[in-house]
Every structure is written in structure tokens, then in C-alpha cells.
CSV table of C-alpha atoms and ligand atoms in Angstrom, one decimal:
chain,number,residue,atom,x,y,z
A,1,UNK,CA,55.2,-126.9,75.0
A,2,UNK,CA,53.8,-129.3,77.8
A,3,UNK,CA,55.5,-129.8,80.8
A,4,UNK,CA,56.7,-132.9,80.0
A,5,UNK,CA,58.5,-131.6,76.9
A,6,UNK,CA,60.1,-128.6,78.9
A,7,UNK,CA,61.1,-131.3,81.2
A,8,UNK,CA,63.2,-133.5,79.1
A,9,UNK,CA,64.6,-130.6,76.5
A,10,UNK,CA,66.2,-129.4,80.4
A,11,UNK,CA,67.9,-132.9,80.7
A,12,UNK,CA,71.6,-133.4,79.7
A,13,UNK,CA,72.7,-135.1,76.8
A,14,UNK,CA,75.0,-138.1,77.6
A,15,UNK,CA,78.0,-138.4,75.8
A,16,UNK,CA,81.0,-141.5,76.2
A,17,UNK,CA,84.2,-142.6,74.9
A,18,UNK,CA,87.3,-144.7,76.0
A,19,UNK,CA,88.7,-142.1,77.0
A,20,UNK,CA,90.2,-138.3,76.0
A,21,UNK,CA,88.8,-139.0,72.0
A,22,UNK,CA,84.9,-138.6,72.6
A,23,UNK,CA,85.6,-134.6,73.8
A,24,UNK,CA,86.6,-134.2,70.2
A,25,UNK,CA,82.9,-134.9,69.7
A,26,UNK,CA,82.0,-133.1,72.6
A,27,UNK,CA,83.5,-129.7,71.8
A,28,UNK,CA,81.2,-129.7,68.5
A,29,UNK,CA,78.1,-130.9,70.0
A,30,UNK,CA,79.0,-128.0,71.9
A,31,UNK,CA,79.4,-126.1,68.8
A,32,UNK,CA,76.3,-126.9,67.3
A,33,UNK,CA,73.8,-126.8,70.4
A,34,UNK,CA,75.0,-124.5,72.7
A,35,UNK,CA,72.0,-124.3,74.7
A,36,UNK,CA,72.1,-128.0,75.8
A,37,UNK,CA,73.6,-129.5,79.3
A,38,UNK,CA,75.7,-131.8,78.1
A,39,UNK,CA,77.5,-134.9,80.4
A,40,UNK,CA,80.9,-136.8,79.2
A,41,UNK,CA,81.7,-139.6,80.8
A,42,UNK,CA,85.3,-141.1,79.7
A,43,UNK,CA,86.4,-144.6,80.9
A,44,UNK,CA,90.3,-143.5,81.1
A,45,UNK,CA,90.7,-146.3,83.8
A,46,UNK,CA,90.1,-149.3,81.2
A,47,UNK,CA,91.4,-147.2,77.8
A,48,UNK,CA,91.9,-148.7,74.7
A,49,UNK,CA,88.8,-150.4,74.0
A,50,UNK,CA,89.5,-150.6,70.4
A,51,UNK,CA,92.0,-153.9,71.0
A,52,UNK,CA,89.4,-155.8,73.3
A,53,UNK,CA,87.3,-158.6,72.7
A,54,UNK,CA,83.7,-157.3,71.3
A,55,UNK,CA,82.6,-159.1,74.6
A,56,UNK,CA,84.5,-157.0,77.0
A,57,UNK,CA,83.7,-153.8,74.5
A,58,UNK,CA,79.6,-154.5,75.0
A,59,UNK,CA,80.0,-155.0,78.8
A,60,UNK,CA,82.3,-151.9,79.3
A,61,UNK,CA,79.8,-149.8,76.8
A,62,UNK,CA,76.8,-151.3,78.8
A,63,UNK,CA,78.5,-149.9,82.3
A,64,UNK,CA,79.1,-146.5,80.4
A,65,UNK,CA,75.4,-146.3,79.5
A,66,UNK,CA,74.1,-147.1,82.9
A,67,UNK,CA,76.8,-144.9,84.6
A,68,UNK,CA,75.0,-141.9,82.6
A,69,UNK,CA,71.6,-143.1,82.9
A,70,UNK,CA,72.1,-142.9,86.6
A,71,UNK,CA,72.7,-139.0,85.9
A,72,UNK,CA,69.1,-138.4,84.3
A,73,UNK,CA,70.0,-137.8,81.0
A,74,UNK,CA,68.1,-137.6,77.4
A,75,UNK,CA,70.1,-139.6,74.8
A,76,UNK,CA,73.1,-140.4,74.7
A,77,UNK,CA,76.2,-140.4,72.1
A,78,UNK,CA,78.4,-143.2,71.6
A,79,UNK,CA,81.3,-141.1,70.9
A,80,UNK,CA,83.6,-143.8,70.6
A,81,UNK,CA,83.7,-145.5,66.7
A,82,UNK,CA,84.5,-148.8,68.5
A,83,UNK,CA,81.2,-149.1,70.8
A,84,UNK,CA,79.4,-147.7,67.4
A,85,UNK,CA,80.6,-150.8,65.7
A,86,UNK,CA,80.6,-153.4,68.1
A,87,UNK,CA,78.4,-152.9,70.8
A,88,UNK,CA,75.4,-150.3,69.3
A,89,UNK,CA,73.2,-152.6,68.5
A,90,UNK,CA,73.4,-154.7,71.7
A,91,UNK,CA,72.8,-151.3,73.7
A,92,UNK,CA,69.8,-150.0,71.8
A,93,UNK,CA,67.9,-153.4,72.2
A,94,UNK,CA,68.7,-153.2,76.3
A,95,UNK,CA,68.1,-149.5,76.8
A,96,UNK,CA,65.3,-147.9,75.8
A,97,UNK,CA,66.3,-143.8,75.0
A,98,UNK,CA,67.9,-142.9,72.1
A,99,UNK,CA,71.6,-143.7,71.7
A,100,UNK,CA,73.6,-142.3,68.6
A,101,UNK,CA,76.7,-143.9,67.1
A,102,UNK,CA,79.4,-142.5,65.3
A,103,UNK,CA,79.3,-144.6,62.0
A,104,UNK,CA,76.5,-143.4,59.8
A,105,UNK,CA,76.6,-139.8,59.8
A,106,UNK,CA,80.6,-140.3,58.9
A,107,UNK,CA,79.8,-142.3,56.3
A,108,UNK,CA,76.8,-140.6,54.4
A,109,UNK,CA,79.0,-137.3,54.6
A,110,UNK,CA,82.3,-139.6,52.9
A,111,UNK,CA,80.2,-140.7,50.5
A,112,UNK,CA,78.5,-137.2,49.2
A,113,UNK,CA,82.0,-135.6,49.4
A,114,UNK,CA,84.2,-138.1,47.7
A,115,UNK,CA,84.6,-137.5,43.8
A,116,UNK,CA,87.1,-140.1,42.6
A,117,UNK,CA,84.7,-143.1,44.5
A,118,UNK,CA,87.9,-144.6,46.8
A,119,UNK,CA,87.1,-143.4,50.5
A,120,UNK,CA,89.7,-144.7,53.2
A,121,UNK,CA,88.8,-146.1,56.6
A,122,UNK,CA,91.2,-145.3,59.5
A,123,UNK,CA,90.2,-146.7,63.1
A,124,UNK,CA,91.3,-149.0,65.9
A,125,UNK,CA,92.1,-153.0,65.1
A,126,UNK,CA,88.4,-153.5,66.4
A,127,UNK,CA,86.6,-151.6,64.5
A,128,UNK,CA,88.3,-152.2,61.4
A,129,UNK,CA,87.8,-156.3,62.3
A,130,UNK,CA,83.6,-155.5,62.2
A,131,UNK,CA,83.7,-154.0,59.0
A,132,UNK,CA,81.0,-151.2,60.4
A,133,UNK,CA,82.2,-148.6,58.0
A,134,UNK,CA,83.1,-150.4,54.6
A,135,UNK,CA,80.0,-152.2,55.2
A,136,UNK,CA,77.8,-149.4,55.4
A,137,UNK,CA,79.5,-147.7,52.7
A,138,UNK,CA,78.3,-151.2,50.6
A,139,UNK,CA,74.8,-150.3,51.4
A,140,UNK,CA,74.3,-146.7,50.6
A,141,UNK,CA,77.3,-146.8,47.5
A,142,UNK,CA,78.0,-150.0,46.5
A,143,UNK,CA,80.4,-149.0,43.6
A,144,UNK,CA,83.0,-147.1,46.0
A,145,UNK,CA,86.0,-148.7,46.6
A,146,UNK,CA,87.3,-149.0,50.5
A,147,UNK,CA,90.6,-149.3,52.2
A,148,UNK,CA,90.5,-149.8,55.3
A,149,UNK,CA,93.4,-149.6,57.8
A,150,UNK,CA,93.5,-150.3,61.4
A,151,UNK,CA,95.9,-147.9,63.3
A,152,UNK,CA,96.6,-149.4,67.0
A,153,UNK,CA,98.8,-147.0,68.1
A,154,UNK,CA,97.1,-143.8,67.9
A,155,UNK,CA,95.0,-143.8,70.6
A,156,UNK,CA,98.0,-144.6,73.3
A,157,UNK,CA,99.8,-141.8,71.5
A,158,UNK,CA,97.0,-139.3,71.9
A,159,UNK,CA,96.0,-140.6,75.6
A,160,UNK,CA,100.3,-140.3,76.7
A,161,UNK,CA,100.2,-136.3,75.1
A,162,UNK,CA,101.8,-137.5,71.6
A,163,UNK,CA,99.7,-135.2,69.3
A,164,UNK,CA,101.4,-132.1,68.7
A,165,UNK,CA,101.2,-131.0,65.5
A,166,UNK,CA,105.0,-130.5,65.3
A,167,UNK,CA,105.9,-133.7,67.1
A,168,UNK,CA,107.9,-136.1,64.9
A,169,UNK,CA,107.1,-139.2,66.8
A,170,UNK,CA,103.2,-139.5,65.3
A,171,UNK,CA,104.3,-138.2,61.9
A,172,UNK,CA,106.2,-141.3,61.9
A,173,UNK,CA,103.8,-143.5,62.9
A,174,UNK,CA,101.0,-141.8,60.3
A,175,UNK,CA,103.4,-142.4,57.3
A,176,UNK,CA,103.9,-146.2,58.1
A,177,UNK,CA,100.3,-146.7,58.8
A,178,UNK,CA,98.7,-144.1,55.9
A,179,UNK,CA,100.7,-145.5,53.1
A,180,UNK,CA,98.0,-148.1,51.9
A,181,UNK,CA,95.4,-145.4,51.8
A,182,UNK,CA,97.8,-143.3,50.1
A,183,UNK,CA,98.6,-146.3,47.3
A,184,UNK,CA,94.6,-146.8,46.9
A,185,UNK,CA,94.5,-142.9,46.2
A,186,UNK,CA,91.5,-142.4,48.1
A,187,UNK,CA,90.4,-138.6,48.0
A,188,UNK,CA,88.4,-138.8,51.2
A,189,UNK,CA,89.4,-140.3,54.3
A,190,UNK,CA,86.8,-140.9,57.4
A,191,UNK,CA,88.8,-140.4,61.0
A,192,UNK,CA,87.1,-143.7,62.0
A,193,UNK,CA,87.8,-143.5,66.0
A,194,UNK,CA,87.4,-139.8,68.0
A,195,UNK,CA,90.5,-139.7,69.1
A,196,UNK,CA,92.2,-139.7,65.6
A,197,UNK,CA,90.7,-135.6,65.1
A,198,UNK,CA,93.6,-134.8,67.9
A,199,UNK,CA,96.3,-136.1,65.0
A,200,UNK,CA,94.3,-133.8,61.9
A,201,UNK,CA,97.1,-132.3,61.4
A,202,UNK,CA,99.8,-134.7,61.0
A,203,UNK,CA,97.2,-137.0,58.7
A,204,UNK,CA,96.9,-133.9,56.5
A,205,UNK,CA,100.5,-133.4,56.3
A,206,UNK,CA,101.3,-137.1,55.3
A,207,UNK,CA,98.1,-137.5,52.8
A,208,UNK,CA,98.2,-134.0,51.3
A,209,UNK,CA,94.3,-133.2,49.4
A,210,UNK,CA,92.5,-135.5,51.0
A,211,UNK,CA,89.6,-134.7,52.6
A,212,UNK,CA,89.6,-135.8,56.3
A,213,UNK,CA,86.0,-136.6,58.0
A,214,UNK,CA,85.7,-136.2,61.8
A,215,UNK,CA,82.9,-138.2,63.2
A,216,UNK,CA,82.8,-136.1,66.3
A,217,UNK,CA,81.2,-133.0,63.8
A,218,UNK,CA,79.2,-135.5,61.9
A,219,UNK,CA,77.7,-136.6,64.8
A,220,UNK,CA,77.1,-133.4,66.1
A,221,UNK,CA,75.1,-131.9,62.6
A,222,UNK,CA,72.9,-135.6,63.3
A,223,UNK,CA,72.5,-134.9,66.7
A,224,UNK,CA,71.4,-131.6,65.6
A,225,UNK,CA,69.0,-132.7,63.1
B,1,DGL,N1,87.7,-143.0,70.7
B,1,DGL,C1,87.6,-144.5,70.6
B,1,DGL,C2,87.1,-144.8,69.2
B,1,DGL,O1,86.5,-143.9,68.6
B,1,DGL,C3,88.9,-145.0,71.0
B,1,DGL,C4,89.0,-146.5,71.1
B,1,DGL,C5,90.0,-147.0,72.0
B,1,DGL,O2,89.8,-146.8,73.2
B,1,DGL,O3,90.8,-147.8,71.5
B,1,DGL,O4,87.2,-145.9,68.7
């Protein structure tokens, strides 16, 4: 190994979100390369992004990137499914190290694990608007069939504490919003935003059998390889 290399495999790995949900990803990164420095930055001052304007979701992402390129780091992980949809293109054409999103490894593990061919989308109003997921799902499996959902008030839950896995006030809120995926009978259903991990629970309670992705340990194995 040159110096060079040593150099950068000593850097921290930058890692952002909203807010709380991106340490979901964190903890497994964590997991998965527990020799690496790792740096989270999460933007709890301006939290939700996923109900913004994809305009003020690409400036806050680009202000998240350069906040963590100021801390001399290697890559970075969008650990947010709503900067992975709407803003991850913009940010790898500005900056010039490697910057992983949250979408693609989610949806290459829903589509090798799903056996009836009817995968569910869950994720804030934003990124259900782009279409990231169901779209990428097109490419690699075009016959699968998609439901998609947006589910605007889980993220405030989850940032105000609501996510006990006994607490009756996000069970509520999971039936209401669940029930289309549950009517479409999807088997497999991708946790489309990193905070949604923190409700795992309650989701598995209200949709019984199907199989919940987390992007956070997606993104991690990617990371990885
Ligand atoms: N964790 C972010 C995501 O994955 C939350 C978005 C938000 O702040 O609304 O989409």
C-alpha cells in the first residue's frame, strides 16, 4: 500500500440525513466496517426534507455535502431516501468523491427477495412524487408490480420520540397509511426513507409476512462491497 492509499483508507466516511433517520444507516455501516471513522452529520434544524420543494432539498443536500467535505472525509452516504431521489444526481455532477444513495441497493435486494412480483414502496411525499424507486424497479424488473405510498407523518413521529414498539399512536397511523400496500398484497416492502427502520416493528405488526427492506443495511453491504 502507498502512502497515498494508507492516507485516504484513515479518512472518515461521511454520512447525512434530515435528521435522527440516517443513524439507522449509521449503526450498520458500523456493523459492517467496524474499522472505519465514520462522521454523521444530521440537519435536525431544517427536518423534514421529504415535504420540500426538490429545489430547497438540492440546496440543503449541497450544504450537507460541503459541511462534511470541510471535515476531510472519503465518500459520503446519502442516508436520506429523499436526497437519493431528488438531489443525487445534482451532487455527484458538482462534487467530485464518491457519494452513495439509498435507492439502488434497496431495490436490487426487493427485487431478488420478492416471490409473488408485487413489491411496496413506503417513503416521504417527495420521494414518492420522483418516482426513484418504482422507477428503478422498471429498469432492472419490468414485470413487477409497484405500489407506492407516501407516509408524511412518520418522520415527525419518529423525530417527537413516537416509535415505541408498544405505542398505539404510530400503529394507528401505519394501518391508515399501509392498507393500499396491504390490498396490492405485496410480499416485500422497501422502508423507502431511514427513518421508517425506527417504526420495524409496528409495520411488521400491521402487514404480517412481508418482508421489510431497510435501506440503511442495504447501503451498508454496498458500501461494503
Ligand atoms: N430520512 C429521510 C429519508 O430517508 C427523512 C426525510 C425527511 O426529513 O422528511 O427520506
Amino acid at each position: 500500500m502507498n502512502d497515498s492509499t494508507a492516507e485516504k483508507r484513515a479518512l472518515p466516511i461521511g454520512i447525512f440525513d434530515s435528521g435522527l433517520g440516517g443513524l439507522t444507516a449509521l449503526k450498520e455501516i458500523r456493523r459492517v466496517l467496524p474499522g472505519e471513522d465514520l462522521i454523521y452529520f444530521g440537519d435536525t434544524g431544517r427536518v423534514p426534507y421529504g415535504t420540500r420543494s426538490r429545489q430547497t432539498i438540492i440546496r440543503y443536500a449541497r450544504q450537507d455535502v460541503r459541511f462534511l467535505l470541510s471535515q476531510n472525509i472519503k465518500c459520503i452516504v446519502a442516508a436520506c431516501g429523499t436526497v437519493s431521489a431528488t438531489a443525487l444526481e445534482v451532487l455527484r455532477e458538482e462534487f467530485s468523491l464518491p457519494i452513495l444513495g439509498v435507492i439502488d441497493p434497496a431495490v436490487k435486494k426487493a427485487v431478488a427477495v420478492t416471490k409473488n412480483g408485487r413489491v411496496g414502496v413506503i417513503a416521504t411525499p417527495s420521494t414518492i412524487h420522483s418516482h426513484a424507486y418504482a422507477d428503478r424497479i422498471a429498469l432492472l424488473a419490468p414485470a413487477m408490480q409497484v405500489t407506492e405510498c407516501a407516509c408524511p407523518l412518520f418522520v415527525p413521529l419518529v423525530e417527537n420520540g413516537f416509535f415505541g414498539a408498544d405505542d398505539p399512536v404510530p400503529e394507528l397511523v401505519a394501518q391508515r397509511y399501509l392498507e393500499p400496500i396491504r390490498q396490492a398484497g405485496a410480499d416485500t416492502l422497501i422502508l423507502g426513507c431511514t427513518h421508517y427502520p425506527l417504526l420495524k416493528e409496528i409495520i411488521a405488526r400491521v402487514l404480517p409476512g412481508v418482508q421489510l427492506i431497510d435501506t440503511g443495511v442495504e447501503v451498508a453491504h454496498s458500501l461494503q462491497a
